[in-house]
């Protein structure tokens, strides 16, 4: 079974998103203040935050909702970059998390997986 991901939308203390990827029995997590990039030219800051328990996959409350959920697959990983595809509600999107010194950038790749909604 493919590992899960969730994108949480937090409304407090200030609006931001959390990207959580299931790995090794936990959810590896990054705060993404401006949400996932929509264009390969629009990189987004991603701040690594502590891992979360798997029960956060479906957790929602008055200040936190699920913006997207599904599975993810890793394509390549080094110490400085991870290339992966999110298989979410609206389709598939390929991203790279790129380490920049102390932080990370989230990048939408130019090459995207084929649209699996076409028959």
PDB file of C-alpha atoms in Angstrom:
ATOM      1  CA  UNK A   1       0.000   0.000   0.000  1.00  0.00           C
ATOM      2  CA  UNK A   2       1.323   3.442  -0.917  1.00  0.00           C
ATOM      3  CA  UNK A   3       2.192   5.826   1.920  1.00  0.00           C
ATOM      4  CA  UNK A   4      -0.313   8.572   2.673  1.00  0.00           C
ATOM      5  CA  UNK A   5      -0.032  12.347   2.666  1.00  0.00           C
ATOM      6  CA  UNK A   6      -2.210  15.142   3.960  1.00  0.00           C
ATOM      7  CA  UNK A   7      -2.143  18.885   3.370  1.00  0.00           C
ATOM      8  CA  UNK A   8      -3.639  20.703   6.345  1.00  0.00           C
ATOM      9  CA  UNK A   9      -4.879  24.282   6.154  1.00  0.00           C
ATOM     10  CA  UNK A  10      -4.352  26.044   9.488  1.00  0.00           C
ATOM     11  CA  UNK A  11      -6.229  29.244  10.203  1.00  0.00           C
ATOM     12  CA  UNK A  12      -4.496  30.154  13.520  1.00  0.00           C
ATOM     13  CA  UNK A  13      -2.224  31.631  14.799  1.00  0.00           C
ATOM     14  CA  UNK A  14      -1.757  32.910  11.229  1.00  0.00           C
ATOM     15  CA  UNK A  15      -2.963  31.129   8.076  1.00  0.00           C
ATOM     16  CA  UNK A  16      -0.563  28.534   6.661  1.00  0.00           C
ATOM     17  CA  UNK A  17      -0.444  24.976   5.327  1.00  0.00           C
ATOM     18  CA  UNK A  18       1.272  21.853   6.649  1.00  0.00           C
ATOM     19  CA  UNK A  19       2.443  19.176   4.231  1.00  0.00           C
ATOM     20  CA  UNK A  20       2.688  15.780   5.954  1.00  0.00           C
ATOM     21  CA  UNK A  21       4.198  12.692   4.287  1.00  0.00           C
ATOM     22  CA  UNK A  22       3.868   9.232   5.834  1.00  0.00           C
ATOM     23  CA  UNK A  23       7.269   7.633   6.334  1.00  0.00           C
ATOM     24  CA  UNK A  24       8.650   5.129   8.868  1.00  0.00           C
ATOM     25  CA  UNK A  25       5.415   5.076  10.894  1.00  0.00           C
ATOM     26  CA  UNK A  26       5.128   8.860  11.332  1.00  0.00           C
ATOM     27  CA  UNK A  27       4.139  11.901   9.299  1.00  0.00           C
ATOM     28  CA  UNK A  28       7.198  13.916   8.244  1.00  0.00           C
ATOM     29  CA  UNK A  29       5.988  17.507   8.288  1.00  0.00           C
ATOM     30  CA  UNK A  30       6.768  20.881   6.745  1.00  0.00           C
ATOM     31  CA  UNK A  31       4.971  24.166   7.354  1.00  0.00           C
ATOM     32  CA  UNK A  32       4.373  25.890   4.017  1.00  0.00           C
ATOM     33  CA  UNK A  33       3.252  29.458   4.813  1.00  0.00           C
ATOM     34  CA  UNK A  34       1.920  30.257   1.323  1.00  0.00           C
ATOM     35  CA  UNK A  35       0.686  26.797   0.298  1.00  0.00           C
ATOM     36  CA  UNK A  36       1.872  24.512  -2.478  1.00  0.00           C
ATOM     37  CA  UNK A  37       3.320  26.210  -5.569  1.00  0.00           C
ATOM     38  CA  UNK A  38       1.086  26.451  -8.650  1.00  0.00           C
ATOM     39  CA  UNK A  39       3.906  27.077 -11.132  1.00  0.00           C
ATOM     40  CA  UNK A  40       7.488  25.810 -11.564  1.00  0.00           C
ATOM     41  CA  UNK A  41       8.640  29.436 -11.355  1.00  0.00           C
ATOM     42  CA  UNK A  42       7.012  29.920  -7.930  1.00  0.00           C
ATOM     43  CA  UNK A  43       9.080  28.209  -5.208  1.00  0.00           C
ATOM     44  CA  UNK A  44       7.658  28.193  -1.694  1.00  0.00           C
ATOM     45  CA  UNK A  45       9.393  28.251   1.657  1.00  0.00           C
ATOM     46  CA  UNK A  46       8.940  24.961   3.538  1.00  0.00           C
ATOM     47  CA  UNK A  47       9.909  24.831   7.210  1.00  0.00           C
ATOM     48  CA  UNK A  48      10.597  21.391   8.685  1.00  0.00           C
ATOM     49  CA  UNK A  49       8.528  20.885  11.827  1.00  0.00           C
ATOM     50  CA  UNK A  50       8.409  17.925  14.242  1.00  0.00           C
ATOM     51  CA  UNK A  51       7.015  14.622  12.989  1.00  0.00           C
ATOM     52  CA  UNK A  52       3.353  13.937  13.761  1.00  0.00           C
ATOM     53  CA  UNK A  53       1.552  10.707  14.641  1.00  0.00           C
ATOM     54  CA  UNK A  54      -0.350   8.943  11.862  1.00  0.00           C
ATOM     55  CA  UNK A  55      -3.683   9.877  13.479  1.00  0.00           C
ATOM     56  CA  UNK A  56      -3.094  13.403  12.119  1.00  0.00           C
ATOM     57  CA  UNK A  57      -3.873  12.091   8.621  1.00  0.00           C
ATOM     58  CA  UNK A  58      -7.583  12.670   9.183  1.00  0.00           C
ATOM     59  CA  UNK A  59      -7.454  15.164  12.054  1.00  0.00           C
ATOM     60  CA  UNK A  60      -9.509  18.328  11.737  1.00  0.00           C
ATOM     61  CA  UNK A  61     -10.754  20.870  14.255  1.00  0.00           C
ATOM     62  CA  UNK A  62     -12.212  24.375  14.265  1.00  0.00           C
ATOM     63  CA  UNK A  63      -8.851  25.890  13.192  1.00  0.00           C
ATOM     64  CA  UNK A  64      -7.469  23.079  10.994  1.00  0.00           C
ATOM     65  CA  UNK A  65      -9.005  21.460   7.918  1.00  0.00           C
ATOM     66  CA  UNK A  66      -7.808  19.026   5.259  1.00  0.00           C
ATOM     67  CA  UNK A  67      -7.015  20.861   2.015  1.00  0.00           C
ATOM     68  CA  UNK A  68      -5.926  17.669   0.230  1.00  0.00           C
ATOM     69  CA  UNK A  69      -5.291  14.031   1.096  1.00  0.00           C
ATOM     70  CA  UNK A  70      -4.148  10.914  -0.744  1.00  0.00           C
ATOM     71  CA  UNK A  71      -0.979   8.933  -1.326  1.00  0.00           C
ATOM     72  CA  UNK A  72       2.519   9.863  -2.381  1.00  0.00           C
ATOM     73  CA  UNK A  73       5.438   8.197  -4.111  1.00  0.00           C
ATOM     74  CA  UNK A  74       9.119   8.990  -3.877  1.00  0.00           C
ATOM     75  CA  UNK A  75      11.150   9.076  -7.086  1.00  0.00           C
ATOM     76  CA  UNK A  76      14.592  10.129  -5.899  1.00  0.00           C
ATOM     77  CA  UNK A  77      16.253  11.330  -2.698  1.00  0.00           C
ATOM     78  CA  UNK A  78      19.612  12.739  -1.714  1.00  0.00           C
ATOM     79  CA  UNK A  79      20.718  14.667   1.376  1.00  0.00           C
ATOM     80  CA  UNK A  80      19.729  17.899  -0.390  1.00  0.00           C
ATOM     81  CA  UNK A  81      16.641  16.990  -2.433  1.00  0.00           C
ATOM     82  CA  UNK A  82      13.609  14.739  -2.473  1.00  0.00           C
ATOM     83  CA  UNK A  83      11.568  14.285  -5.664  1.00  0.00           C
ATOM     84  CA  UNK A  84       8.033  12.951  -5.169  1.00  0.00           C
ATOM     85  CA  UNK A  85       4.503  12.857  -6.576  1.00  0.00           C
ATOM     86  CA  UNK A  86       1.364  13.585  -4.580  1.00  0.00           C
ATOM     87  CA  UNK A  87      -1.700  11.608  -5.686  1.00  0.00           C
ATOM     88  CA  UNK A  88      -4.436  13.816  -4.251  1.00  0.00           C
ATOM     89  CA  UNK A  89      -8.109  14.519  -4.731  1.00  0.00           C
ATOM     90  CA  UNK A  90      -7.525  16.735  -7.772  1.00  0.00           C
ATOM     91  CA  UNK A  91      -4.964  14.505  -9.494  1.00  0.00           C
ATOM     92  CA  UNK A  92      -1.212  14.022  -9.489  1.00  0.00           C
ATOM     93  CA  UNK A  93       1.449  16.696  -9.023  1.00  0.00           C
ATOM     94  CA  UNK A  94       5.227  16.199  -8.862  1.00  0.00           C
ATOM     95  CA  UNK A  95       7.288  18.289  -6.429  1.00  0.00           C
ATOM     96  CA  UNK A  96      10.821  18.584  -5.155  1.00  0.00           C
ATOM     97  CA  UNK A  97      11.763  19.518  -1.602  1.00  0.00           C
ATOM     98  CA  UNK A  98      15.161  21.197  -1.837  1.00  0.00           C
ATOM     99  CA  UNK A  99      17.373  21.851   1.191  1.00  0.00           C
ATOM    100  CA  UNK A 100      18.777  25.376   1.267  1.00  0.00           C
ATOM    101  CA  UNK A 101      21.182  25.621   4.183  1.00  0.00           C
ATOM    102  CA  UNK A 102      18.964  25.511   7.267  1.00  0.00           C
ATOM    103  CA  UNK A 103      15.622  25.524   5.419  1.00  0.00           C
ATOM    104  CA  UNK A 104      13.755  23.991   2.507  1.00  0.00           C
ATOM    105  CA  UNK A 105      12.088  25.138  -0.708  1.00  0.00           C
ATOM    106  CA  UNK A 106       9.077  23.359  -2.182  1.00  0.00           C
ATOM    107  CA  UNK A 107       9.229  23.347  -5.982  1.00  0.00           C
ATOM    108  CA  UNK A 108       6.623  22.211  -8.534  1.00  0.00           C
ATOM    109  CA  UNK A 109       8.596  20.401 -11.238  1.00  0.00           C
ATOM    110  CA  UNK A 110       8.347  21.366 -14.915  1.00  0.00           C
ATOM    111  CA  UNK A 111       7.772  17.758 -15.919  1.00  0.00           C
ATOM    112  CA  UNK A 112       4.486  16.540 -14.477  1.00  0.00           C
ATOM    113  CA  UNK A 113       3.042  13.019 -14.479  1.00  0.00           C
ATOM    114  CA  UNK A 114       0.436  12.276 -17.165  1.00  0.00           C
ATOM    115  CA  UNK A 115      -3.115  13.250 -16.294  1.00  0.00           C
ATOM    116  CA  UNK A 116      -4.655   9.993 -15.012  1.00  0.00           C
ATOM    117  CA  UNK A 117      -8.201  11.348 -15.333  1.00  0.00           C
ATOM    118  CA  UNK A 118      -8.179  10.952 -19.145  1.00  0.00           C
ATOM    119  CA  UNK A 119      -9.430   7.623 -20.464  1.00  0.00           C
TER     120      UNK A 119
END
